[in-house]
Coordinates of C-alpha atoms and ligand atoms in Angstrom, one line a residue:
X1 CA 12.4 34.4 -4.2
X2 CA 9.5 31.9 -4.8
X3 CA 11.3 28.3 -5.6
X4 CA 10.4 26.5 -8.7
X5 CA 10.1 23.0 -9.7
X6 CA 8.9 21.1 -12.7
X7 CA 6.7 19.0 -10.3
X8 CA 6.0 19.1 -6.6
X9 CA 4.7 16.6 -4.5
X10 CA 2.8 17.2 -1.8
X11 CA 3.0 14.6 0.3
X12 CA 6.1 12.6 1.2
X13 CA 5.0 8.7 2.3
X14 CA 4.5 5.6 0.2
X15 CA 2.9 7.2 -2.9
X16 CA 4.6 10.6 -3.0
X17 CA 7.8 9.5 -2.2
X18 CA 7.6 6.3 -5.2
X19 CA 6.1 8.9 -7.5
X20 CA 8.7 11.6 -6.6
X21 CA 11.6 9.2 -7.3
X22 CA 10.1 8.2 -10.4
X23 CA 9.8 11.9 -11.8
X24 CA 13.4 12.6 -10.8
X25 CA 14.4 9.1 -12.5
X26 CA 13.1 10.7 -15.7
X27 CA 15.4 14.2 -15.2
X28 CA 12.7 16.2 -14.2
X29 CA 13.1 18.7 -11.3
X30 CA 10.9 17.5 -8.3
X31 CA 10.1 19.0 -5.3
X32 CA 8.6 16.9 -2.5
X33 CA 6.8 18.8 0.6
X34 CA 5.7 16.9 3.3
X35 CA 3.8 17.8 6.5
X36 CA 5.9 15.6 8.5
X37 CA 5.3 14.1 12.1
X38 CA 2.2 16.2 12.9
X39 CA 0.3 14.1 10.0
X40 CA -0.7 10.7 10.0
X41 CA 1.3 8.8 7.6
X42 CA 0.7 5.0 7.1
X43 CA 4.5 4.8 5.2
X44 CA 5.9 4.2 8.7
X45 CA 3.2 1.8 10.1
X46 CA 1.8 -0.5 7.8
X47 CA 3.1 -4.3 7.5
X48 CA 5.3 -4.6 4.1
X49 CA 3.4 -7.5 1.9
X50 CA 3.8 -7.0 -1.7
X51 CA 0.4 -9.0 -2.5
X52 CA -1.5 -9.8 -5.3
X53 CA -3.6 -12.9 -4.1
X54 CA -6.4 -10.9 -3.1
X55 CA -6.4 -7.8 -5.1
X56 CA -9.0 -6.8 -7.7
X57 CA -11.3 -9.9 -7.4
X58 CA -14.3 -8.5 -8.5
X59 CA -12.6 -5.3 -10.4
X60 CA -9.9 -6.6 -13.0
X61 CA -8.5 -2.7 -12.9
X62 CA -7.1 -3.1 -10.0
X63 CA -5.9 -6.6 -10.4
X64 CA -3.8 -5.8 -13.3
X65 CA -2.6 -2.9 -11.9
X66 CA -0.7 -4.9 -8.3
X67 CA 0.1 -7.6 -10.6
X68 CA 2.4 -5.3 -12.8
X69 CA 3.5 -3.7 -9.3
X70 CA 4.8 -7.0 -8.3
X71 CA 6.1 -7.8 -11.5
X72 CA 8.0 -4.4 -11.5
X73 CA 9.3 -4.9 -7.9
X74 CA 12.5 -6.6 -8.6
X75 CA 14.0 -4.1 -10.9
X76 CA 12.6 -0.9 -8.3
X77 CA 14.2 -3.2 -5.4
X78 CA 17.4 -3.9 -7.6
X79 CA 17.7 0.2 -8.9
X80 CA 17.2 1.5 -5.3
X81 CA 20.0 -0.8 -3.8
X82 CA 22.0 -0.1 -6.8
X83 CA 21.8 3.8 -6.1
X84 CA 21.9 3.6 -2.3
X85 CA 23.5 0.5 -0.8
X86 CA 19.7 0.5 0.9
X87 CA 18.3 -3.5 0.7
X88 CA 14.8 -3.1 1.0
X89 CA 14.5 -6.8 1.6
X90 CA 12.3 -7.2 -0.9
X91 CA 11.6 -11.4 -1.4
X92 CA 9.0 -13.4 -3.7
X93 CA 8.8 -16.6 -2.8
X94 CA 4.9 -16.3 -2.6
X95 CA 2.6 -16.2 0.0
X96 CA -0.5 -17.8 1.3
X97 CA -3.9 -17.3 2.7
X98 CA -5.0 -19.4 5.6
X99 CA -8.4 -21.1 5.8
X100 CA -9.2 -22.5 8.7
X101 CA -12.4 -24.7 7.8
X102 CA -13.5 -26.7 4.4
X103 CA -15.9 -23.5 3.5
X104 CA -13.5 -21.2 4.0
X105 CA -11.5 -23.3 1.5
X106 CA -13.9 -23.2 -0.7
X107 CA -14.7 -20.1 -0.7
X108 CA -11.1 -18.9 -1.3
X109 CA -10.9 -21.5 -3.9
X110 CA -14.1 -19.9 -6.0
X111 CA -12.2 -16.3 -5.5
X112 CA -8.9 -17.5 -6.7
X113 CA -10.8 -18.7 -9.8
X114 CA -12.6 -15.4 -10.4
X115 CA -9.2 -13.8 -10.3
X116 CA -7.7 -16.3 -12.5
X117 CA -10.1 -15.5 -14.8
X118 CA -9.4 -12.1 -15.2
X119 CA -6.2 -13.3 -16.7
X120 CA -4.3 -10.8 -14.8
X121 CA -1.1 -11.0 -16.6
X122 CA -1.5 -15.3 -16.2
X123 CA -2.2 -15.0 -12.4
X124 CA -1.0 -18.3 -10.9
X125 CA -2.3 -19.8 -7.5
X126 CA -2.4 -22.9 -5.6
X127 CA -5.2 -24.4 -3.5
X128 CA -2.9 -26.2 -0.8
X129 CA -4.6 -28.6 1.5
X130 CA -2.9 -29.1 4.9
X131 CA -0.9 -32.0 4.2
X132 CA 0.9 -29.9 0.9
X133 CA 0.5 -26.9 2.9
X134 CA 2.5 -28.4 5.9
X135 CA 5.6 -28.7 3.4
X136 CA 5.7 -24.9 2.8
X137 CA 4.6 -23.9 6.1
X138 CA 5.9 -26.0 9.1
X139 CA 4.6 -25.4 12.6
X140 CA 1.1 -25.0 11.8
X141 CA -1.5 -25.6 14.3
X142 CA -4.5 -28.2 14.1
X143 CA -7.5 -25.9 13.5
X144 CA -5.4 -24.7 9.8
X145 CA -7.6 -26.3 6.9
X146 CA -5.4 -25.4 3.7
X147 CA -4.7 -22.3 2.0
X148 CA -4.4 -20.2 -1.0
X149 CA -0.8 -20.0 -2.6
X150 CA 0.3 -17.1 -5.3
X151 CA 3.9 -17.1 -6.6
X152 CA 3.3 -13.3 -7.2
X153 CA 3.1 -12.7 -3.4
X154 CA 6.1 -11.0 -1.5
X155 CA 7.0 -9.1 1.4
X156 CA 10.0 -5.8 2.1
X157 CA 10.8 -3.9 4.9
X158 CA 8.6 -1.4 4.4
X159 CA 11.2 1.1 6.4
X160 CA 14.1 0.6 4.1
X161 CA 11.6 1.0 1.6
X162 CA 11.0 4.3 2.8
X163 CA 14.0 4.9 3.4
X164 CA 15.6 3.9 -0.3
X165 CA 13.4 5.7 -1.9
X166 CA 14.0 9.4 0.2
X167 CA 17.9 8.3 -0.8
X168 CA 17.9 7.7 -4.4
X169 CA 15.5 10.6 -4.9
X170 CA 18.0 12.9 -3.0
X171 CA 20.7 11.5 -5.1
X172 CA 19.1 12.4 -7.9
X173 CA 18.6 15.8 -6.9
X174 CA 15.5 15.5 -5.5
X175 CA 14.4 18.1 -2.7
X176 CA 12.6 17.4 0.6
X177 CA 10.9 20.3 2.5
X178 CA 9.8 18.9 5.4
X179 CA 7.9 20.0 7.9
X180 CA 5.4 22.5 5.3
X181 CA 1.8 21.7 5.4
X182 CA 0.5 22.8 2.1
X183 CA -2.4 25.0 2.2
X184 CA -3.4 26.0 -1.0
X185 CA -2.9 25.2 -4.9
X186 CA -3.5 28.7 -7.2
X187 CA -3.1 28.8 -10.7
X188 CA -0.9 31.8 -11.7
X189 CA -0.6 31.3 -15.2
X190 CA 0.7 28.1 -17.0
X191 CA 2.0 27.6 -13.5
X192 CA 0.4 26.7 -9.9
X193 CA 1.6 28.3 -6.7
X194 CA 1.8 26.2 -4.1
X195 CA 1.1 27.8 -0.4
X196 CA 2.3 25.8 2.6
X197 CA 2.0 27.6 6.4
X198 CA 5.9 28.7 5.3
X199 CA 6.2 29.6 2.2
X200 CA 5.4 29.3 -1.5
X201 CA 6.8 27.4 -4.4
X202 CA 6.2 27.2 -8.1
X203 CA 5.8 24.5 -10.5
X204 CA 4.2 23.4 -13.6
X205 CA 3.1 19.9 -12.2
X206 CA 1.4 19.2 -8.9
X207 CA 0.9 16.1 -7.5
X208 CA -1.2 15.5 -4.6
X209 CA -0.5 12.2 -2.5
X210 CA -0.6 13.8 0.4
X211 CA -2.8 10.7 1.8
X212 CA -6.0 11.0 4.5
X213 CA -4.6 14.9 3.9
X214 CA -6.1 14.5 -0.2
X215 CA -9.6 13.8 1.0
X216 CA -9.4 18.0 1.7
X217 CA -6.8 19.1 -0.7
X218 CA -8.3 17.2 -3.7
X219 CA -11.4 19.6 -4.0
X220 CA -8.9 23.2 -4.2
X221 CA -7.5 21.7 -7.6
X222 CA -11.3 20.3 -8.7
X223 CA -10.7 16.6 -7.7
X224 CA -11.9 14.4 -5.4
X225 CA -10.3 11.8 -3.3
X226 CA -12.6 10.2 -0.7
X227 CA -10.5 8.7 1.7
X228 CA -10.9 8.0 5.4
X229 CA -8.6 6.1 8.0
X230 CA -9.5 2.4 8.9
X231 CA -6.7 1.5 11.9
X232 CA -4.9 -1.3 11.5
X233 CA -3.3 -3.0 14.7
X234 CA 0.5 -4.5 14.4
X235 CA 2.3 -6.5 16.9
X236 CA 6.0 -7.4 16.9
X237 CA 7.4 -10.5 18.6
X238 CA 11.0 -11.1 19.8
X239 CA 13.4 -12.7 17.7
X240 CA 12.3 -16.3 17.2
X241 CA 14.1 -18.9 15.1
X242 CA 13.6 -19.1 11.4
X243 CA 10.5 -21.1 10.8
X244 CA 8.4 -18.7 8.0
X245 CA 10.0 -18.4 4.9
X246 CA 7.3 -16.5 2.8
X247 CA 4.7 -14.3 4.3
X248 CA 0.9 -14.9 5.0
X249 CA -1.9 -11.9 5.1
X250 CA -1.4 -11.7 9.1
X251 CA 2.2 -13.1 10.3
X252 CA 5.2 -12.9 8.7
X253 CA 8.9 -13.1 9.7
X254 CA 11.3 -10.7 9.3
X255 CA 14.9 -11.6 8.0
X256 CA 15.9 -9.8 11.5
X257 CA 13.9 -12.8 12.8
X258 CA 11.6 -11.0 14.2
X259 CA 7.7 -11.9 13.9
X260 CA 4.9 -9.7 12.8
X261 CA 1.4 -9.4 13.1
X262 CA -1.2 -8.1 12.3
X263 CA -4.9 -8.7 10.9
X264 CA -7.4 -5.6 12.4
X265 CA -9.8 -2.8 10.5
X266 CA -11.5 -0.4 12.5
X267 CA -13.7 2.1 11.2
X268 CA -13.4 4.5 14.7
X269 CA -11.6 7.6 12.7
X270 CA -8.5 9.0 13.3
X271 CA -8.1 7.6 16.9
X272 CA -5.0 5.7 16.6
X273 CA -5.0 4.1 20.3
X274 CA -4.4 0.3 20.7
X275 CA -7.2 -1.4 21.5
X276 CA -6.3 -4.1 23.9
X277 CA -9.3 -6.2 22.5
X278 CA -8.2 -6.0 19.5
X279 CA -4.3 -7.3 20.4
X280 CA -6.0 -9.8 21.7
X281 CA -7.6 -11.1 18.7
X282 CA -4.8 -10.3 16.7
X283 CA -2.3 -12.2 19.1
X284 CA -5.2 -15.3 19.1
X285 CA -5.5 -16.1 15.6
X286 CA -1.2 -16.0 15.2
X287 CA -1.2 -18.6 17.9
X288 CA -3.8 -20.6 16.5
X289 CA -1.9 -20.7 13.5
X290 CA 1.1 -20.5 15.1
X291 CA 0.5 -22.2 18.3
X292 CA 4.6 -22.3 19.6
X293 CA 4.6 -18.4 19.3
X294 CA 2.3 -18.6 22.4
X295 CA 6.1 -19.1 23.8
X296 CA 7.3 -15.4 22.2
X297 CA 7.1 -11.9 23.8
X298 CA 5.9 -9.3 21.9
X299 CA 7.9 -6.4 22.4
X300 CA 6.1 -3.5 20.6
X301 CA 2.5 -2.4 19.1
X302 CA 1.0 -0.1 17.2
X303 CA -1.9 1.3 15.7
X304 CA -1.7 3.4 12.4
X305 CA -4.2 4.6 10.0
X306 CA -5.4 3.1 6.6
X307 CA -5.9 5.5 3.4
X308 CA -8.7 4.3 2.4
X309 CA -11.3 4.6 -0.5
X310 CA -15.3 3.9 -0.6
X311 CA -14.8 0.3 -2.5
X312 CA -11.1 -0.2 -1.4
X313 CA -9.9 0.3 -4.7
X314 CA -6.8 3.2 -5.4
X315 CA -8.2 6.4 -7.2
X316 CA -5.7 8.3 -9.7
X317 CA -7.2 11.4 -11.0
X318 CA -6.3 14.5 -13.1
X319 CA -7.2 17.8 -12.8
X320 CA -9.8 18.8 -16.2
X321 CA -9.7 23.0 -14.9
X322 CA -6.3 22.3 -13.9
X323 CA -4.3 21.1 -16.1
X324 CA -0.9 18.9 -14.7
X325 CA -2.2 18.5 -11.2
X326 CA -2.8 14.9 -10.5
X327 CA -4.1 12.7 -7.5
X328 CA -3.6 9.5 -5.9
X329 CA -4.7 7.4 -3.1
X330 CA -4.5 3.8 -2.3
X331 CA -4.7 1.7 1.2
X332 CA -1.8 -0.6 -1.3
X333 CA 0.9 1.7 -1.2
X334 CA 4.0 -1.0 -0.6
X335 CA 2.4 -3.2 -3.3
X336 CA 1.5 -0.8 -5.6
X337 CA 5.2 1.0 -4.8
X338 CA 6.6 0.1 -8.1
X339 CA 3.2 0.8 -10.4
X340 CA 3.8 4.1 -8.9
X341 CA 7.8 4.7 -9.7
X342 CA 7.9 3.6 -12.7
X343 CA 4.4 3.7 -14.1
X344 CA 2.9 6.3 -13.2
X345 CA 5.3 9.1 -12.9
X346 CA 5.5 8.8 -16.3
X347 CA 2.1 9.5 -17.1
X348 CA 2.7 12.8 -15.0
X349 CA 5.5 13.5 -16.7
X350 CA 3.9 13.2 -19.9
X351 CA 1.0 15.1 -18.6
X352 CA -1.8 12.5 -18.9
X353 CA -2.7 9.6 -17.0
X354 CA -2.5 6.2 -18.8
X355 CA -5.7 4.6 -20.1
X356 CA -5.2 1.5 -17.4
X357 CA -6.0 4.0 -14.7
X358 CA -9.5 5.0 -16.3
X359 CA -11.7 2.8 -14.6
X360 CA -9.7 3.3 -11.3
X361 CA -10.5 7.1 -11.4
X362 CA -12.9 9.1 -8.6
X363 CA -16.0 8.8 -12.0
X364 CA -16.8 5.7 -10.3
X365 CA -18.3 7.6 -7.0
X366 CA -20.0 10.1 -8.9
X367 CA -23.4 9.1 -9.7
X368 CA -24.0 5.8 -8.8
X369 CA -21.1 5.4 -5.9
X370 CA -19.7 2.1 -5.7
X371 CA -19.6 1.3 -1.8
X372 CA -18.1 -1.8 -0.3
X373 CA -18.2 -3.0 3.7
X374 CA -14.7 -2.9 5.1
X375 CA -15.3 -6.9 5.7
X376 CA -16.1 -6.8 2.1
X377 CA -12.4 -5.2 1.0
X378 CA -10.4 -7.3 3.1
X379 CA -11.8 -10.7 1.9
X380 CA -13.8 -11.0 5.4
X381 CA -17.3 -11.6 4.2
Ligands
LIG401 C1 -1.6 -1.2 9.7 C2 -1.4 -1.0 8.2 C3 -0.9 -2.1 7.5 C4 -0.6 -1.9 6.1 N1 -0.1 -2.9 5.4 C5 0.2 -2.8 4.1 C6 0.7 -3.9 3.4 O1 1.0 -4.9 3.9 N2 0.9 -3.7 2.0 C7 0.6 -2.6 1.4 O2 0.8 -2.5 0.2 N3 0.1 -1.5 2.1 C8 -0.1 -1.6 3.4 N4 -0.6 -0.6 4.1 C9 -1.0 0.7 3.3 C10 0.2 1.6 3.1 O3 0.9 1.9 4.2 C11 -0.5 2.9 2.5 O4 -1.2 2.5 1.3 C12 0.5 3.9 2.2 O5 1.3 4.3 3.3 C13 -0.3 5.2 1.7 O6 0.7 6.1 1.3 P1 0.4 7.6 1.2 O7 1.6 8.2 0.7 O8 -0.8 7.8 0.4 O9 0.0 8.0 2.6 P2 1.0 8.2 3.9 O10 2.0 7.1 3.8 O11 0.1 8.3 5.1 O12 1.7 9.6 3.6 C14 1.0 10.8 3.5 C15 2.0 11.9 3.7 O13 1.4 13.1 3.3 C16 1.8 14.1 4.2 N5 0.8 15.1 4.2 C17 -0.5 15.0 4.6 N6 -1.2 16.2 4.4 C18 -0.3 17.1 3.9 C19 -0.3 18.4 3.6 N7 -1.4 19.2 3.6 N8 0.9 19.0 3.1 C20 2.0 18.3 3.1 N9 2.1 17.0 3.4 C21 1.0 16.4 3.8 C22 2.0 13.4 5.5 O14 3.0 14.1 6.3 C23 2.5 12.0 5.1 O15 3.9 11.9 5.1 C24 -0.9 -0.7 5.4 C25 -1.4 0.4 6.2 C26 -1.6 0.3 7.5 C27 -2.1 1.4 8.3

């Protein structure tokens, strides 16, 4: 007999698994099926910041959306320890940007004015110059300039993250098939059968999050989600003493003690190799910020694979020929964890997507296809 849900998720990483716990919050009946280790899933490789600081600069949309994320996180952090015992480590002390010459201050400065402009929920920041910065952040070296400080910044362990999330949603009757790759989407009435290369299931709700995997799903349910991978590179030190209390975009402690980091996009498709080069550079600009962890061993890399858009920005979509299946994609996913719980489950569970999401739906590469450089995205140029 064909098993039926009132929503299935396809896709079981960052996005389906926040959006999966959300629906099950709300009583409804979900179904999340997941590809598993033959896919590439960024869930298990990216570096944890909850960050705001940089998001949305030129595209309010999206700022307002990770500044309600991180305004949400606390409660998501405080309900999944609450229903699991799991601490995702979730901390907002802030976080800062590095600049390492006068332009690049000033620069920074002129974005951080842009995005204060936006009035993104009364976005707060900081233009620290090293001697105030030095206070915050001890141990810098002598090429740091200053930096850019938002309250709204945080990091988690993005691994109890995951792993919170899978536990709370099973508590709440939540079901996991893992190990299905889903095929095919049908319409059978005011239903959709869902094939995967095992089976088929039945529910009145689909949602695809199935990440890099959406770019070919998206167009069998009349969507379109153009993602492709950009590798990022992450390093992990030994255990050092305490000495980084809140996070910056590329090194940030762990309350284990250990250090990550991790700075690299590389448009060279799904190879997910280290590059030695790259490590290099990586490793580099940690120890000139840094310079005693030229004194600590890094014990472990890896690469893993972006989901990313044409202008960086998430897409959320809904079906118009298929009414109830949704899509989402975002290279934010640990930020943007707690938009997704407890926002926008509820816009699939009320069967309509939100009107904040409008201007981050796929419209935008239709005719006149807003493209940005990945330099561009990542505040590099
Ligand atoms: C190096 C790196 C650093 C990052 N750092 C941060 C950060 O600091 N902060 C932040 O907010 N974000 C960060 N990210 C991004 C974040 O990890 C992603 O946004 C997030 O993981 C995307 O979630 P997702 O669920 O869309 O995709 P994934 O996490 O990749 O999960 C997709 C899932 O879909 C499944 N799947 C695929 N195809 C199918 C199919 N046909 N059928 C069934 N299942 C399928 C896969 O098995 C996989 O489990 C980083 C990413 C990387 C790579």
């Amino acid at each position: 007999m064909v098993k039926s849900y009132d929503v299935i998720v396809v896709g079981g990483g960052l996005l389906g698994s926040a959006i999966s716990y959300g629906l099950a919050h709300q009583g409804l009946s979900t179904a999340i099926i997941d590809e598993g280790d033959t896919a590439y899933r960024a869930a298990f490789g990216n570096f944890g910041l909850v960050w705001v600081q940089s998001k949305g600069i030129d595209y309010p949309a999206y700022s307002y959306w990770s500044m309600r994320s991180s305004d949400l996180w606390p409660k998501l952090a405080g309900d999944l320890f609450e229903s699991t015992g799991v601490n995702t480590g979730h901390s907002r002390r802030g976080g800062v940007h590095i600049c390492f010459s006068e332009k690049e201050f000033r620069e920074r400065a002129q974005k951080m004015k842009t995005l204060a402009s936006h009035k993104a929920d009364h976005f707060n920041y900081q233009m620290l110059h090293r001697a105030e910065l030095t206070k915050m952040v001890p141990g810098l070296g002598p090429d740091v300039y200053g930096a850019s400080f938002s309250p709204h910044d945080g990091h988690v362990n993005p691994l109890y993250l995951m792993r919170a999330l899978h536990q709370s949603f099973k508590n709440l009757n939540g079901v996991i098939h893992r190990g299905e790759r889903v095929l095919e989407i049908i319409r059978s009435g005011s239903a959709y059968t869902v094939k995967t290369n095992k089976g088929e299931f039945s529910s009145e709700r689909v949602v695809l999050a199935a990440g890099l995997g959406n770019r070919y799903l998206a167009p069998k349910v009349d969507l379109k989600q153009p993602v492709r991978p950009i590798k990022g590179e992450i390093l992990i030190s030994e255990r050092v003493k305490a000495f980084l209390d809140i996070p910056t975009t590329y090194v940030r402690q762990t309350v284990e003690g250990t250090v990550m980091i991790g700075d690299s996009q590389e448009d060279v498709g799904f190879d997910i190799r280290s590059n030695p080069r790259v490590s290099q550079n990586i490793a580099n600009k940690a120890k000139r910020t840094f310079p005693f962890l030229t004194n600590a061993r890094i014990v472990r890399t890896w690469a893993a694979l972006r989901v990313m858009t044409p202008d960086g920005l998430p897409v959320y979509e809904q079906s118009e020929t298929m009414p109830g299946v949704f899509a989402a994609s975002c290279h934010s996913g640990v930020t943007l964890a707690a938009s997704h719980a407890l926002v926008f489950s509820k816009f699939v569970a009320e069967g309509k997507l939100g009107e904040e999401l409008e201007l981050l739906g796929a419209e935008r590469f239709r005719d006149n296809p807003r493209t940005r450089s990945v330099a561009q995205i990542f505040g590099k140029e």
